[in-house]
PDB file of C-alpha atoms and ligand atoms in Angstrom:
ATOM      1  CA  MET F  57     -18.422  -9.996  -0.870  1.00 86.00           C
ATOM      2  CA  PRO F  58     -18.003 -13.512  -2.325  1.00 88.00           C
ATOM      3  CA  THR F  59     -17.310 -16.258   0.230  1.00 88.00           C
ATOM      4  CA  SER F  60     -13.990 -18.101   0.002  1.00 87.00           C
ATOM      5  CA  ALA F  61     -15.865 -21.241  -1.115  1.00 88.00           C
ATOM      6  CA  GLU F  62     -17.349 -19.245  -4.002  1.00 87.00           C
ATOM      7  CA  VAL F  63     -13.946 -17.860  -4.973  1.00 88.00           C
ATOM      8  CA  LEU F  64     -12.427 -21.341  -4.811  1.00 89.00           C
ATOM      9  CA  ARG F  65     -15.193 -22.780  -6.996  1.00 90.00           C
ATOM     10  CA  ARG F  66     -14.564 -20.165  -9.671  1.00 92.00           C
ATOM     11  CA  THR F  67     -10.762 -20.197  -9.591  1.00 92.00           C
ATOM     12  CA  GLY F  68     -10.061 -23.830  -8.739  1.00 89.00           C
ATOM     13  CA  GLY F  69      -7.275 -22.680  -6.461  1.00 83.00           C
ATOM     14  CA  GLN F  70      -6.361 -20.033  -3.937  1.00 70.00           C
ATOM     15  CA  ARG F  71      -4.204 -17.759  -6.041  1.00 87.00           C
ATOM     16  CA  LEU F  72      -6.201 -14.654  -5.191  1.00 93.00           C
ATOM     17  CA  LYS F  73      -5.421 -12.396  -2.251  1.00 93.00           C
ATOM     18  CA  THR F  74      -8.341 -10.024  -1.681  1.00 94.00           C
ATOM     19  CA  VAL F  75     -11.445  -9.013  -3.544  1.00 96.00           C
ATOM     20  CA  LEU F  76     -10.934  -5.273  -4.101  1.00 97.00           C
ATOM     21  CA  PHE F  77     -14.049  -4.485  -6.134  1.00 98.00           C
ATOM     22  CA  THR F  78     -17.192  -6.581  -5.717  1.00 97.00           C
ATOM     23  CA  GLU F  79     -19.713  -7.376  -8.435  1.00 98.00           C
ATOM     24  CA  THR F  80     -22.151  -4.932  -6.802  1.00 98.00           C
ATOM     25  CA  ALA F  81     -19.611  -2.109  -6.546  1.00 98.00           C
ATOM     26  CA  ILE F  82     -18.606  -2.593 -10.184  1.00 98.00           C
ATOM     27  CA  ALA F  83     -22.219  -2.605 -11.399  1.00 98.00           C
ATOM     28  CA  HIS F  84     -22.914   0.589  -9.462  1.00 98.00           C
ATOM     29  CA  ARG F  85     -19.863   2.397 -10.860  1.00 98.00           C
ATOM     30  CA  VAL F  86     -20.421   1.193 -14.435  1.00 98.00           C
ATOM     31  CA  ALA F  87     -23.985   2.574 -14.307  1.00 98.00           C
ATOM     32  CA  GLU F  88     -22.578   5.924 -13.142  1.00 98.00           C
ATOM     33  CA  LEU F  89     -20.035   5.908 -15.981  1.00 98.00           C
ATOM     34  CA  GLY F  90     -22.867   5.248 -18.423  1.00 98.00           C
ATOM     35  CA  ARG F  91     -24.710   8.294 -17.125  1.00 98.00           C
ATOM     36  CA  GLU F  92     -21.509  10.412 -17.308  1.00 98.00           C
ATOM     37  CA  ILE F  93     -20.927   9.403 -20.917  1.00 98.00           C
ATOM     38  CA  THR F  94     -24.574   9.959 -21.874  1.00 98.00           C
ATOM     39  CA  ALA F  95     -24.380  13.488 -20.438  1.00 98.00           C
ATOM     40  CA  ALA F  96     -20.979  14.223 -22.020  1.00 98.00           C
ATOM     41  CA  TYR F  97     -22.181  13.630 -25.593  1.00 98.00           C
ATOM     42  CA  PRO F  98     -25.450  15.533 -26.126  1.00 98.00           C
ATOM     43  CA  ASP F  99     -25.023  15.330 -29.882  1.00 97.00           C
ATOM     44  CA  GLY F 100     -22.869  14.004 -32.686  1.00 98.00           C
ATOM     45  CA  GLU F 101     -22.006  10.453 -33.624  1.00 98.00           C
ATOM     46  CA  LEU F 102     -20.591   8.342 -30.792  1.00 98.00           C
ATOM     47  CA  LEU F 103     -18.363   5.335 -31.390  1.00 98.00           C
ATOM     48  CA  VAL F 104     -17.408   3.166 -28.433  1.00 98.00           C
ATOM     49  CA  LEU F 105     -14.180   1.371 -29.301  1.00 97.00           C
ATOM     50  CA  GLY F 106     -13.275  -1.631 -27.194  1.00 97.00           C
ATOM     51  CA  LEU F 107      -9.643  -2.491 -26.774  1.00 96.00           C
ATOM     52  CA  LEU F 108      -9.484  -6.281 -26.782  1.00 94.00           C
ATOM     53  CA  LYS F 109      -9.277  -8.479 -24.981  1.00 94.00           C
ATOM     54  CA  GLY F 110      -9.320  -6.941 -21.523  1.00 95.00           C
ATOM     55  CA  SER F 111     -12.289  -4.607 -21.990  1.00 97.00           C
ATOM     56  CA  PHE F 112     -14.824  -7.093 -23.376  1.00 97.00           C
ATOM     57  CA  ILE F 113     -16.903  -7.525 -20.208  1.00 98.00           C
ATOM     58  CA  PHE F 114     -16.613  -3.888 -19.156  1.00 98.00           C
ATOM     59  CA  LEU F 115     -17.675  -2.663 -22.598  1.00 98.00           C
ATOM     60  CA  SER F 116     -20.676  -4.968 -22.799  1.00 98.00           C
ATOM     61  CA  ASP F 117     -21.969  -3.762 -19.420  1.00 98.00           C
ATOM     62  CA  LEU F 118     -21.100  -0.110 -20.075  1.00 98.00           C
ATOM     63  CA  VAL F 119     -22.825   0.332 -23.446  1.00 98.00           C
ATOM     64  CA  ARG F 120     -26.104  -0.904 -21.968  1.00 98.00           C
ATOM     65  CA  LYS F 121     -25.937   2.029 -19.541  1.00 98.00           C
ATOM     66  CA  ILE F 122     -25.385   4.671 -22.234  1.00 98.00           C
ATOM     67  CA  GLU F 123     -28.778   6.044 -23.204  1.00 98.00           C
ATOM     68  CA  ARG F 124     -28.149   7.572 -26.643  1.00 98.00           C
ATOM     69  CA  PRO F 125     -27.419   6.231 -30.122  1.00 98.00           C
ATOM     70  CA  LEU F 126     -23.947   4.774 -30.522  1.00 98.00           C
ATOM     71  CA  GLN F 127     -21.859   2.391 -32.546  1.00 97.00           C
ATOM     72  CA  ILE F 128     -19.507  -0.281 -31.243  1.00 97.00           C
ATOM     73  CA  ASP F 129     -16.309  -1.551 -32.774  1.00 96.00           C
ATOM     74  CA  PHE F 130     -13.167  -3.175 -31.461  1.00 96.00           C
ATOM     75  CA  LEU F 131      -9.475  -2.976 -31.932  1.00 94.00           C
ATOM     76  CA  VAL F 132      -6.680  -5.317 -31.087  1.00 92.00           C
ATOM     77  CA  ALA F 133      -3.285  -3.897 -30.325  1.00 87.00           C
ATOM     78  CA  SER F 134      -0.091  -5.756 -29.880  1.00 79.00           C
ATOM     79  CA  SER F 135       2.861  -4.341 -28.075  1.00 66.00           C
ATOM     80  CA  TYR F 136       6.308  -5.578 -28.806  1.00 60.00           C
ATOM     81  CA  GLY F 137       8.945  -5.053 -26.211  1.00 51.00           C
ATOM     82  CA  SER F 138      11.000  -6.519 -23.461  1.00 47.00           C
ATOM     83  CA  GLY F 139       9.120  -9.122 -21.447  1.00 47.00           C
ATOM     84  CA  THR F 140       6.125  -8.042 -19.420  1.00 51.00           C
ATOM     85  CA  THR F 141       6.478  -4.262 -19.408  1.00 55.00           C
ATOM     86  CA  SER F 142       5.058  -2.562 -22.462  1.00 54.00           C
ATOM     87  CA  SER F 143       7.851  -0.766 -24.293  1.00 57.00           C
ATOM     88  CA  GLY F 144       5.572   1.442 -26.307  1.00 60.00           C
ATOM     89  CA  ASP F 145       5.986  -0.175 -29.733  1.00 75.00           C
ATOM     90  CA  VAL F 146       2.311  -0.726 -30.481  1.00 80.00           C
ATOM     91  CA  ARG F 147       0.757  -2.051 -33.680  1.00 82.00           C
ATOM     92  CA  LEU F 148      -2.876  -2.565 -34.607  1.00 85.00           C
ATOM     93  CA  LEU F 149      -3.585  -6.245 -35.286  1.00 84.00           C
ATOM     94  CA  TYR F 150      -7.261  -5.597 -35.896  1.00 80.00           C
ATOM     95  CA  ASP F 151      -8.332  -2.236 -37.172  1.00 81.00           C
ATOM     96  CA  PRO F 152     -11.878  -0.901 -36.639  1.00 86.00           C
ATOM     97  CA  GLU F 153     -13.967  -1.390 -39.767  1.00 83.00           C
ATOM     98  CA  THR F 154     -16.114   1.649 -39.084  1.00 88.00           C
ATOM     99  CA  ARG F 155     -15.202   5.138 -40.216  1.00 92.00           C
ATOM    100  CA  LEU F 156     -13.618   7.137 -37.370  1.00 95.00           C
ATOM    101  CA  GLU F 157     -13.489  10.535 -39.039  1.00 97.00           C
ATOM    102  CA  GLY F 158     -15.853  13.098 -37.526  1.00 98.00           C
ATOM    103  CA  LYS F 159     -17.082  10.815 -34.723  1.00 98.00           C
ATOM    104  CA  HIS F 160     -16.769  11.154 -30.980  1.00 98.00           C
ATOM    105  CA  ILE F 161     -14.648   8.190 -29.962  1.00 98.00           C
ATOM    106  CA  VAL F 162     -14.652   6.683 -26.492  1.00 98.00           C
ATOM    107  CA  LEU F 163     -11.892   4.108 -26.274  1.00 98.00           C
ATOM    108  CA  THR F 164     -12.641   1.628 -23.495  1.00 98.00           C
ATOM    109  CA  GLU F 165      -9.690   0.056 -21.734  1.00 97.00           C
ATOM    110  CA  ASP F 166      -9.588  -2.397 -18.831  1.00 97.00           C
ATOM    111  CA  ILE F 167      -6.704  -0.806 -16.947  1.00 97.00           C
ATOM    112  CA  VAL F 168      -4.178   1.961 -17.486  1.00 96.00           C
ATOM    113  CA  ASP F 169      -0.814   1.066 -15.971  1.00 95.00           C
ATOM    114  CA  THR F 170       2.200   2.925 -17.426  1.00 94.00           C
ATOM    115  CA  GLY F 171      -0.069   4.367 -20.107  1.00 94.00           C
ATOM    116  CA  ASN F 172       2.409   3.367 -22.855  1.00 91.00           C
ATOM    117  CA  THR F 173      -0.096   1.270 -24.815  1.00 90.00           C
ATOM    118  CA  LEU F 174      -2.690   3.998 -24.627  1.00 93.00           C
ATOM    119  CA  ARG F 175      -0.377   6.833 -25.658  1.00 93.00           C
ATOM    120  CA  LYS F 176       0.640   4.989 -28.840  1.00 90.00           C
ATOM    121  CA  LEU F 177      -2.921   3.995 -29.667  1.00 93.00           C
ATOM    122  CA  LEU F 178      -4.214   7.526 -29.147  1.00 95.00           C
ATOM    123  CA  GLY F 179      -1.602   8.758 -31.619  1.00 93.00           C
ATOM    124  CA  ILE F 180      -2.748   6.224 -34.213  1.00 92.00           C
ATOM    125  CA  LEU F 181      -6.439   7.048 -33.665  1.00 95.00           C
ATOM    126  CA  LYS F 182      -5.922  10.830 -33.767  1.00 95.00           C
ATOM    127  CA  ASP F 183      -4.532  10.465 -37.287  1.00 94.00           C
ATOM    128  CA  ARG F 184      -7.995   9.244 -38.363  1.00 94.00           C
ATOM    129  CA  GLN F 185      -9.426  12.676 -37.483  1.00 96.00           C
ATOM    130  CA  PRO F 186     -12.239  11.889 -35.049  1.00 98.00           C
ATOM    131  CA  ALA F 187     -14.369  14.773 -33.752  1.00 98.00           C
ATOM    132  CA  SER F 188     -13.035  13.969 -30.273  1.00 98.00           C
ATOM    133  CA  LEU F 189     -11.098  11.194 -28.602  1.00 98.00           C
ATOM    134  CA  SER F 190     -11.518  10.177 -24.975  1.00 98.00           C
ATOM    135  CA  VAL F 191     -10.665   7.148 -22.906  1.00 98.00           C
ATOM    136  CA  CYS F 192     -12.957   5.342 -20.504  1.00 98.00           C
ATOM    137  CA  ALA F 193     -10.836   3.104 -18.281  1.00 98.00           C
ATOM    138  CA  LEU F 194     -12.389   0.771 -15.755  1.00 98.00           C
ATOM    139  CA  LEU F 195      -9.259   0.960 -13.605  1.00 98.00           C
ATOM    140  CA  ASP F 196      -6.461   3.493 -13.465  1.00 98.00           C
ATOM    141  CA  LYS F 197      -3.143   2.895 -11.710  1.00 96.00           C
ATOM    142  CA  ALA F 198      -2.819   6.667 -11.502  1.00 94.00           C
ATOM    143  CA  GLU F 199       0.463   6.624  -9.566  1.00 94.00           C
ATOM    144  CA  MET F 200       2.120   4.716 -12.449  1.00 94.00           C
ATOM    145  CA  HIS F 201       1.845   7.435 -15.083  1.00 93.00           C
ATOM    146  CA  ALA F 202       1.720  11.191 -15.596  1.00 94.00           C
ATOM    147  CA  PRO F 203      -1.828  12.577 -15.892  1.00 93.00           C
ATOM    148  CA  MET F 204      -3.307  12.035 -19.372  1.00 94.00           C
ATOM    149  CA  SER F 205      -5.922  14.520 -20.521  1.00 95.00           C
ATOM    150  CA  GLU F 206      -7.622  11.950 -22.776  1.00 96.00           C
ATOM    151  CA  VAL F 207      -8.456   9.684 -19.808  1.00 97.00           C
ATOM    152  CA  ARG F 208     -11.741  11.421 -19.121  1.00 98.00           C
ATOM    153  CA  PHE F 209     -13.791   8.612 -17.564  1.00 98.00           C
ATOM    154  CA  VAL F 210     -12.345   6.352 -14.847  1.00 98.00           C
ATOM    155  CA  GLY F 211     -14.159   3.620 -12.942  1.00 98.00           C
ATOM    156  CA  PHE F 212     -11.804   3.194 -10.031  1.00 98.00           C
ATOM    157  CA  VAL F 213      -8.329   4.331  -9.103  1.00 97.00           C
ATOM    158  CA  ALA F 214      -6.385   1.096  -8.631  1.00 97.00           C
ATOM    159  CA  PRO F 215      -3.468   0.213  -6.378  1.00 95.00           C
ATOM    160  CA  LYS F 216      -0.105  -0.867  -7.840  1.00 93.00           C
ATOM    161  CA  ALA F 217      -0.962  -4.574  -7.376  1.00 95.00           C
ATOM    162  CA  PHE F 218      -1.648  -7.018 -10.235  1.00 96.00           C
ATOM    163  CA  LEU F 219      -5.408  -7.217 -10.629  1.00 97.00           C
ATOM    164  CA  VAL F 220      -7.564  -9.893 -12.254  1.00 97.00           C
ATOM    165  CA  GLY F 221     -11.241 -10.499 -12.967  1.00 97.00           C
ATOM    166  CA  TYR F 222     -14.048  -8.732 -14.869  1.00 98.00           C
ATOM    167  CA  GLY F 223     -12.033  -9.069 -18.090  1.00 98.00           C
ATOM    168  CA  LEU F 224      -8.553  -8.660 -16.629  1.00 97.00           C
ATOM    169  CA  ASP F 225      -6.388 -11.732 -16.912  1.00 96.00           C
ATOM    170  CA  HIS F 226      -3.202 -13.384 -15.840  1.00 95.00           C
ATOM    171  CA  SER F 227      -2.163 -15.584 -18.814  1.00 93.00           C
ATOM    172  CA  GLU F 228      -5.840 -15.744 -19.907  1.00 95.00           C
ATOM    173  CA  ASP F 229      -6.986 -17.003 -16.485  1.00 95.00           C
ATOM    174  CA  PHE F 230      -9.503 -15.175 -14.279  1.00 96.00           C
ATOM    175  CA  ARG F 231     -11.168 -13.032 -16.970  1.00 97.00           C
ATOM    176  CA  HIS F 232     -14.555 -14.570 -16.138  1.00 97.00           C
ATOM    177  CA  LEU F 233     -14.621 -13.560 -12.467  1.00 97.00           C
ATOM    178  CA  PRO F 234     -17.504 -11.156 -11.726  1.00 97.00           C
ATOM    179  CA  PHE F 235     -15.332  -9.292  -9.183  1.00 97.00           C
ATOM    180  CA  ILE F 236     -11.811  -7.818  -9.260  1.00 98.00           C
ATOM    181  CA  ALA F 237      -9.116  -9.208  -6.966  1.00 97.00           C
ATOM    182  CA  ASP F 238      -5.368  -8.963  -6.600  1.00 96.00           C
ATOM    183  CA  LEU F 239      -3.085 -11.928  -7.184  1.00 93.00           C
ATOM    184  CA  LYS F 240      -1.123 -13.659  -4.462  1.00 89.00           C
TER     185      LYS F 240
HETATM  186  P1  LIG T 162       0.319  -0.059 -19.910  1.00 91.23           P
HETATM  187  O1  LIG T 162       0.712   0.065 -21.359  1.00 91.23           O
HETATM  188  O2  LIG T 162       1.511  -0.195 -19.003  1.00 91.23           O
HETATM  189  O3  LIG T 162      -0.606   1.049 -19.445  1.00 91.23           O
HETATM  190  O4  LIG T 162      -0.435  -1.437 -19.745  1.00 91.23           O
HETATM  191  C1  LIG T 162      -1.767  -1.585 -20.043  1.00 91.23           C
HETATM  192  C2  LIG T 162      -2.141  -3.018 -20.308  1.00 91.23           C
HETATM  193  O5  LIG T 162      -1.386  -3.931 -19.492  1.00 91.23           O
HETATM  194  C3  LIG T 162      -3.586  -3.225 -19.909  1.00 91.23           C
HETATM  195  O6  LIG T 162      -4.441  -3.020 -21.008  1.00 91.23           O
HETATM  196  C4  LIG T 162      -3.603  -4.660 -19.449  1.00 91.23           C
HETATM  197  O7  LIG T 162      -3.809  -5.526 -20.549  1.00 91.23           O
HETATM  198  C5  LIG T 162      -2.225  -4.895 -18.900  1.00 91.23           C
HETATM  199  N1  LIG T 162      -2.212  -4.707 -17.427  1.00 91.23           N
HETATM  200  C6  LIG T 162      -1.634  -3.709 -16.735  1.00 91.23           C
HETATM  201  N2  LIG T 162      -1.820  -3.862 -15.408  1.00 91.23           N
HETATM  202  C7  LIG T 162      -2.550  -4.995 -15.261  1.00 91.23           C
HETATM  203  C8  LIG T 162      -3.098  -5.683 -14.115  1.00 91.23           C
HETATM  204  O8  LIG T 162      -2.953  -5.300 -12.940  1.00 91.23           O
HETATM  205  N3  LIG T 162      -3.808  -6.811 -14.379  1.00 91.23           N
HETATM  206  C9  LIG T 162      -4.015  -7.280 -15.637  1.00 91.23           C
HETATM  207  N4  LIG T 162      -3.527  -6.672 -16.742  1.00 91.23           N
HETATM  208  C10 LIG T 162      -2.811  -5.532 -16.548  1.00 91.23           C
HETATM  209 MG1  LIG T 163      -5.432  -4.857 -22.042  1.00 91.23          MG
END
């Protein structure tokens, strides 16, 4: 567990409430996810697609724990809607350059909240005819959405709080924290 002096040094203020997932706990779980994904795809072409920006740290740790050939690409989605809640109108701002057809796709996401962003994106990606399409989410606010069959790999079930760190931001702050905490 980081000391409060450490947290203060990294954040420059005391806007965090509690550290919910430590650097050690995250590393342990990400290694397990890597083993799960390795076992789940004994053959075929695997493409790990990172949904930017939130998944950049998670993806870079995760792929180093997947012990089979794979490709990496990214996509950037933008959701238009009212204020802070995603309305479900999602557009791709950056489209993967790699071919998706016939590949096993694992879409990595930082956190699933209402699942609106994901549902739209999955629709768009399915049209490209991949061999299979699954989601690997570091965090899942499971009580915020109906179960989604595509969300096959989950790091941690998350509480309803607003979480930051390890890629997750609040107005671009806190992404660099090695742990995950909730905001005050
Ligand atoms: P959804 O469409 O409601 O599932 O929202 C998913 C997106 O909202 C995630 O990819 C995050 O970018 C953002 N988000 C949702 N909850 C949090 C949170 O607790 N902290 C930081 N970002 C979040
Ligand atoms: Mg995100």
